[in-house]
Amino acid sequence: MATRKTSKTPPKSELAQAGEHLGTAAREVGTAVSHKFEAMGDAVSAGVKTARKNVIKQRDQAKRQIGSLVKMAEAQLHKAQAQLKKAAAAAQKSVQAAEKKLESTRRATAKKLASLQASAERKAKALQKAIEKEAAALKKAAGGQPKAAAAKKALGKAGVVEMKAAAKKAPAKKAAAKKAAAKKAPAKKAAAKKTSTMLRR
């Protein structure tokens, strides 16, 4: 039976053992650093993803807010345009009403002015006729004045003559009345006396 010859490895020196330990430690440190970097990378990647999500979320929220503001602004714009249109229609209506009223006032004023002018013309004609009539009457009166004066003078003379004649006749009438009264007095006395005598008997 053949015997196998085993060779014994020579024991390592302390320096070799220290080198091995140092290599092992270096490898472990490298592995730990690598793991740390990987963890940091994962953390950074997760942070970036979270930040990206937050940014996207904020962007979407901002878009929604901007969209809402745009819709609100558009609604206010439409409302303002409707109010402006309504105000313009009301202003147009007011202008048309004012124009109609002005036209009506102008026609009424023209009609009243024409009426006043016609009335003034009628009054002027009537006044002119009255003046002409008065002038004719004055002219006629002025033409007949000498005759009227002569007639008045003649009437005056006749009145004076009649008054004088009446004055002359008045004493004669009084004297006749006295004589008649004197004649009637004795007759009345005789009749009274006769009546008294008869009563006594």
Short mmCIF file of C-alpha atoms in Angstrom, two decimals:
data_model
loop_
_atom_site.label_atom_id
_atom_site.label_comp_id
_atom_site.label_asym_id
_atom_site.label_seq_id
_atom_site.Cartn_x
_atom_site.Cartn_y
_atom_site.Cartn_z
CA MET A 1 0.00 0.00 0.00
CA ALA A 2 1.46 3.18 -1.07
CA THR A 3 1.56 5.99 1.40
CA ARG A 4 0.67 9.54 0.36
CA LYS A 5 3.16 12.09 1.26
CA THR A 6 1.58 15.09 2.82
CA SER A 7 3.28 18.43 2.75
CA LYS A 8 2.77 20.76 5.69
CA THR A 9 2.30 24.41 4.90
CA PRO A 10 4.67 26.57 6.70
CA PRO A 11 3.06 28.74 9.34
CA LYS A 12 2.31 32.25 8.26
CA SER A 13 4.14 35.03 9.72
CA GLU A 14 2.41 37.67 11.84
CA LEU A 15 2.93 40.23 9.14
CA ALA A 16 1.10 38.07 6.61
CA GLN A 17 -1.65 37.43 9.05
CA ALA A 18 -1.93 41.15 9.74
CA GLY A 19 -2.01 41.82 6.00
CA GLU A 20 -4.82 39.34 5.58
CA HIS A 21 -6.74 40.90 8.43
CA LEU A 22 -6.18 44.32 6.94
CA GLY A 23 -7.40 43.15 3.52
CA THR A 24 -10.44 41.55 5.09
CA ALA A 25 -11.17 44.74 7.00
CA ALA A 26 -10.69 46.79 3.86
CA ARG A 27 -13.11 44.58 1.99
CA GLU A 28 -15.62 44.86 4.78
CA VAL A 29 -15.21 48.62 4.86
CA GLY A 30 -15.62 48.75 1.08
CA THR A 31 -18.72 46.59 1.30
CA ALA A 32 -20.12 48.77 4.10
CA VAL A 33 -19.35 51.97 2.16
CA SER A 34 -20.92 50.46 -0.94
CA HIS A 35 -23.98 49.48 1.05
CA LYS A 36 -24.05 52.98 2.55
CA PHE A 37 -23.84 54.60 -0.85
CA GLU A 38 -26.55 52.31 -2.15
CA ALA A 39 -28.73 53.22 0.83
CA MET A 40 -28.01 56.90 0.29
CA GLY A 41 -28.77 56.51 -3.38
CA ASP A 42 -32.00 54.76 -2.57
CA ALA A 43 -32.87 57.49 -0.06
CA VAL A 44 -31.99 60.22 -2.54
CA SER A 45 -33.95 58.44 -5.24
CA ALA A 46 -36.93 58.09 -2.89
CA GLY A 47 -36.60 61.76 -1.91
CA VAL A 48 -36.43 62.77 -5.55
CA LYS A 49 -39.46 60.63 -6.31
CA THR A 50 -41.34 62.16 -3.35
CA ALA A 51 -40.26 65.65 -4.36
CA ARG A 52 -41.30 64.94 -7.93
CA LYS A 53 -44.66 63.67 -6.74
CA ASN A 54 -45.07 66.78 -4.59
CA VAL A 55 -44.07 69.01 -7.48
CA ILE A 56 -46.50 67.23 -9.80
CA LYS A 57 -49.21 67.45 -7.13
CA GLN A 58 -48.58 71.14 -6.58
CA ARG A 59 -48.47 71.69 -10.34
CA ASP A 60 -51.81 69.92 -10.78
CA GLN A 61 -53.27 71.87 -7.87
CA ALA A 62 -51.96 75.10 -9.36
CA LYS A 63 -53.45 74.13 -12.71
CA ARG A 64 -56.80 73.48 -11.08
CA GLN A 65 -56.66 76.79 -9.23
CA ILE A 66 -55.63 78.62 -12.40
CA GLY A 67 -58.43 76.89 -14.31
CA SER A 68 -60.92 77.87 -11.60
CA LEU A 69 -59.67 81.45 -11.65
CA VAL A 70 -59.87 81.52 -15.45
CA LYS A 71 -63.44 80.18 -15.36
CA MET A 72 -64.37 82.75 -12.71
CA ALA A 73 -62.80 85.53 -14.74
CA GLU A 74 -64.61 84.35 -17.86
CA ALA A 75 -67.91 84.25 -15.95
CA GLN A 76 -67.33 87.76 -14.61
CA LEU A 77 -66.38 88.91 -18.11
CA HIS A 78 -69.57 87.43 -19.59
CA LYS A 79 -71.61 89.01 -16.80
CA ALA A 80 -69.95 92.39 -17.35
CA GLN A 81 -70.54 92.11 -21.10
CA ALA A 82 -74.22 91.26 -20.49
CA GLN A 83 -74.59 94.21 -18.10
CA LEU A 84 -72.83 96.47 -20.59
CA LYS A 85 -75.13 95.29 -23.38
CA LYS A 86 -78.17 95.81 -21.17
CA ALA A 87 -76.97 99.28 -20.16
CA ALA A 88 -76.32 100.16 -23.81
CA ALA A 89 -79.83 99.01 -24.75
CA ALA A 90 -81.33 101.04 -21.88
CA ALA A 91 -79.29 104.07 -22.92
CA GLN A 92 -80.42 103.67 -26.52
CA LYS A 93 -84.03 103.37 -25.36
CA SER A 94 -83.65 106.49 -23.21
CA VAL A 95 -82.12 108.39 -26.13
CA GLN A 96 -84.99 107.34 -28.42
CA ALA A 97 -87.55 108.34 -25.78
CA ALA A 98 -85.80 111.70 -25.33
CA GLU A 99 -85.75 112.23 -29.10
CA LYS A 100 -89.48 111.42 -29.32
CA LYS A 101 -90.24 113.78 -26.43
CA LEU A 102 -88.11 116.49 -28.01
CA GLU A 103 -89.90 116.04 -31.33
CA SER A 104 -93.29 116.14 -29.59
CA THR A 105 -92.27 119.26 -27.68
CA ARG A 106 -91.01 120.86 -30.88
CA ARG A 107 -94.28 120.12 -32.68
CA ALA A 108 -96.36 121.37 -29.74
CA THR A 109 -94.24 124.52 -29.54
CA ALA A 110 -94.56 125.12 -33.27
CA LYS A 111 -98.34 124.58 -33.07
CA LYS A 112 -98.67 126.91 -30.08
CA LEU A 113 -96.49 129.50 -31.79
CA ALA A 114 -98.63 129.31 -34.92
CA SER A 115 -101.78 129.63 -32.79
CA LEU A 116 -100.35 132.64 -30.95
CA GLN A 117 -99.28 134.21 -34.23
CA ALA A 118 -102.75 133.69 -35.73
CA SER A 119 -104.39 135.08 -32.59
CA ALA A 120 -102.06 138.08 -32.65
CA GLU A 121 -102.87 138.67 -36.31
CA ARG A 122 -106.62 138.46 -35.58
CA LYS A 123 -106.29 140.86 -32.67
CA ALA A 124 -104.18 143.21 -34.78
CA LYS A 125 -106.80 143.17 -37.55
CA ALA A 126 -109.62 143.72 -35.05
CA LEU A 127 -107.68 146.57 -33.44
CA GLN A 128 -107.00 148.08 -36.83
CA LYS A 129 -110.70 147.89 -37.72
CA ALA A 130 -111.65 149.40 -34.37
CA ILE A 131 -109.14 152.23 -34.90
CA GLU A 132 -110.43 152.82 -38.41
CA LYS A 133 -114.03 152.80 -37.13
CA GLU A 134 -113.16 155.19 -34.32
CA ALA A 135 -111.31 157.44 -36.74
CA ALA A 136 -114.34 157.43 -39.07
CA ALA A 137 -116.66 158.23 -36.16
CA LEU A 138 -114.40 161.06 -35.02
CA LYS A 139 -114.21 162.37 -38.55
CA LYS A 140 -117.99 162.20 -38.89
CA ALA A 141 -118.44 163.89 -35.51
CA ALA A 142 -115.95 166.55 -36.45
CA GLY A 143 -117.79 167.14 -39.76
CA GLY A 144 -121.26 167.49 -38.07
CA GLN A 145 -120.10 169.60 -35.12
CA PRO A 146 -121.02 173.08 -36.60
CA LYS A 147 -124.58 171.94 -37.32
CA ALA A 148 -124.94 170.55 -33.81
CA ALA A 149 -123.67 173.78 -32.33
CA ALA A 150 -126.14 175.81 -34.38
CA ALA A 151 -129.03 173.56 -33.38
CA LYS A 152 -128.01 173.81 -29.74
CA LYS A 153 -127.85 177.57 -30.02
CA ALA A 154 -131.30 177.74 -31.63
CA LEU A 155 -132.75 175.50 -28.93
CA GLY A 156 -131.20 177.71 -26.33
CA LYS A 157 -132.80 180.80 -27.79
CA ALA A 158 -136.21 179.11 -28.01
CA GLY A 159 -135.96 178.03 -24.39
CA VAL A 160 -135.20 181.56 -23.28
CA VAL A 161 -138.20 182.89 -25.20
CA GLU A 162 -140.49 180.25 -23.71
CA MET A 163 -139.24 181.01 -20.22
CA LYS A 164 -139.92 184.70 -20.68
CA ALA A 165 -143.43 184.00 -21.97
CA ALA A 166 -144.14 181.71 -19.03
CA ALA A 167 -142.91 184.38 -16.65
CA LYS A 168 -145.29 186.89 -18.20
CA LYS A 169 -148.28 184.49 -18.00
CA ALA A 170 -147.68 183.50 -14.37
CA PRO A 171 -148.99 186.78 -12.71
CA ALA A 172 -152.10 186.74 -14.87
CA LYS A 173 -152.87 183.17 -13.80
CA LYS A 174 -152.38 184.09 -10.16
CA ALA A 175 -154.70 187.12 -10.41
CA ALA A 176 -157.42 185.06 -12.10
CA ALA A 177 -157.16 182.46 -9.40
CA LYS A 178 -157.51 185.11 -6.69
CA LYS A 179 -160.61 186.59 -8.37
CA ALA A 180 -162.24 183.17 -8.67
CA ALA A 181 -161.53 182.44 -5.03
CA ALA A 182 -162.96 185.84 -4.00
CA LYS A 183 -166.17 185.20 -5.97
CA LYS A 184 -166.63 181.73 -4.46
CA ALA A 185 -166.12 182.86 -0.83
CA PRO A 186 -169.45 184.90 -0.44
CA ALA A 187 -171.41 182.09 -2.05
CA LYS A 188 -169.95 179.59 0.40
CA LYS A 189 -170.77 181.91 3.29
CA ALA A 190 -174.40 182.39 2.14
CA ALA A 191 -174.89 178.65 1.73
CA ALA A 192 -173.53 178.03 5.20
CA LYS A 193 -175.76 180.70 6.70
CA LYS A 194 -178.87 179.26 4.99
CA THR A 195 -178.11 175.77 6.25
CA SER A 196 -177.74 177.07 9.81
CA THR A 197 -181.11 178.88 9.69
CA MET A 198 -182.86 175.79 8.47
CA LEU A 199 -181.42 173.73 11.26
CA ARG A 200 -182.61 176.21 13.84
CA ARG A 201 -186.16 176.04 12.55
#
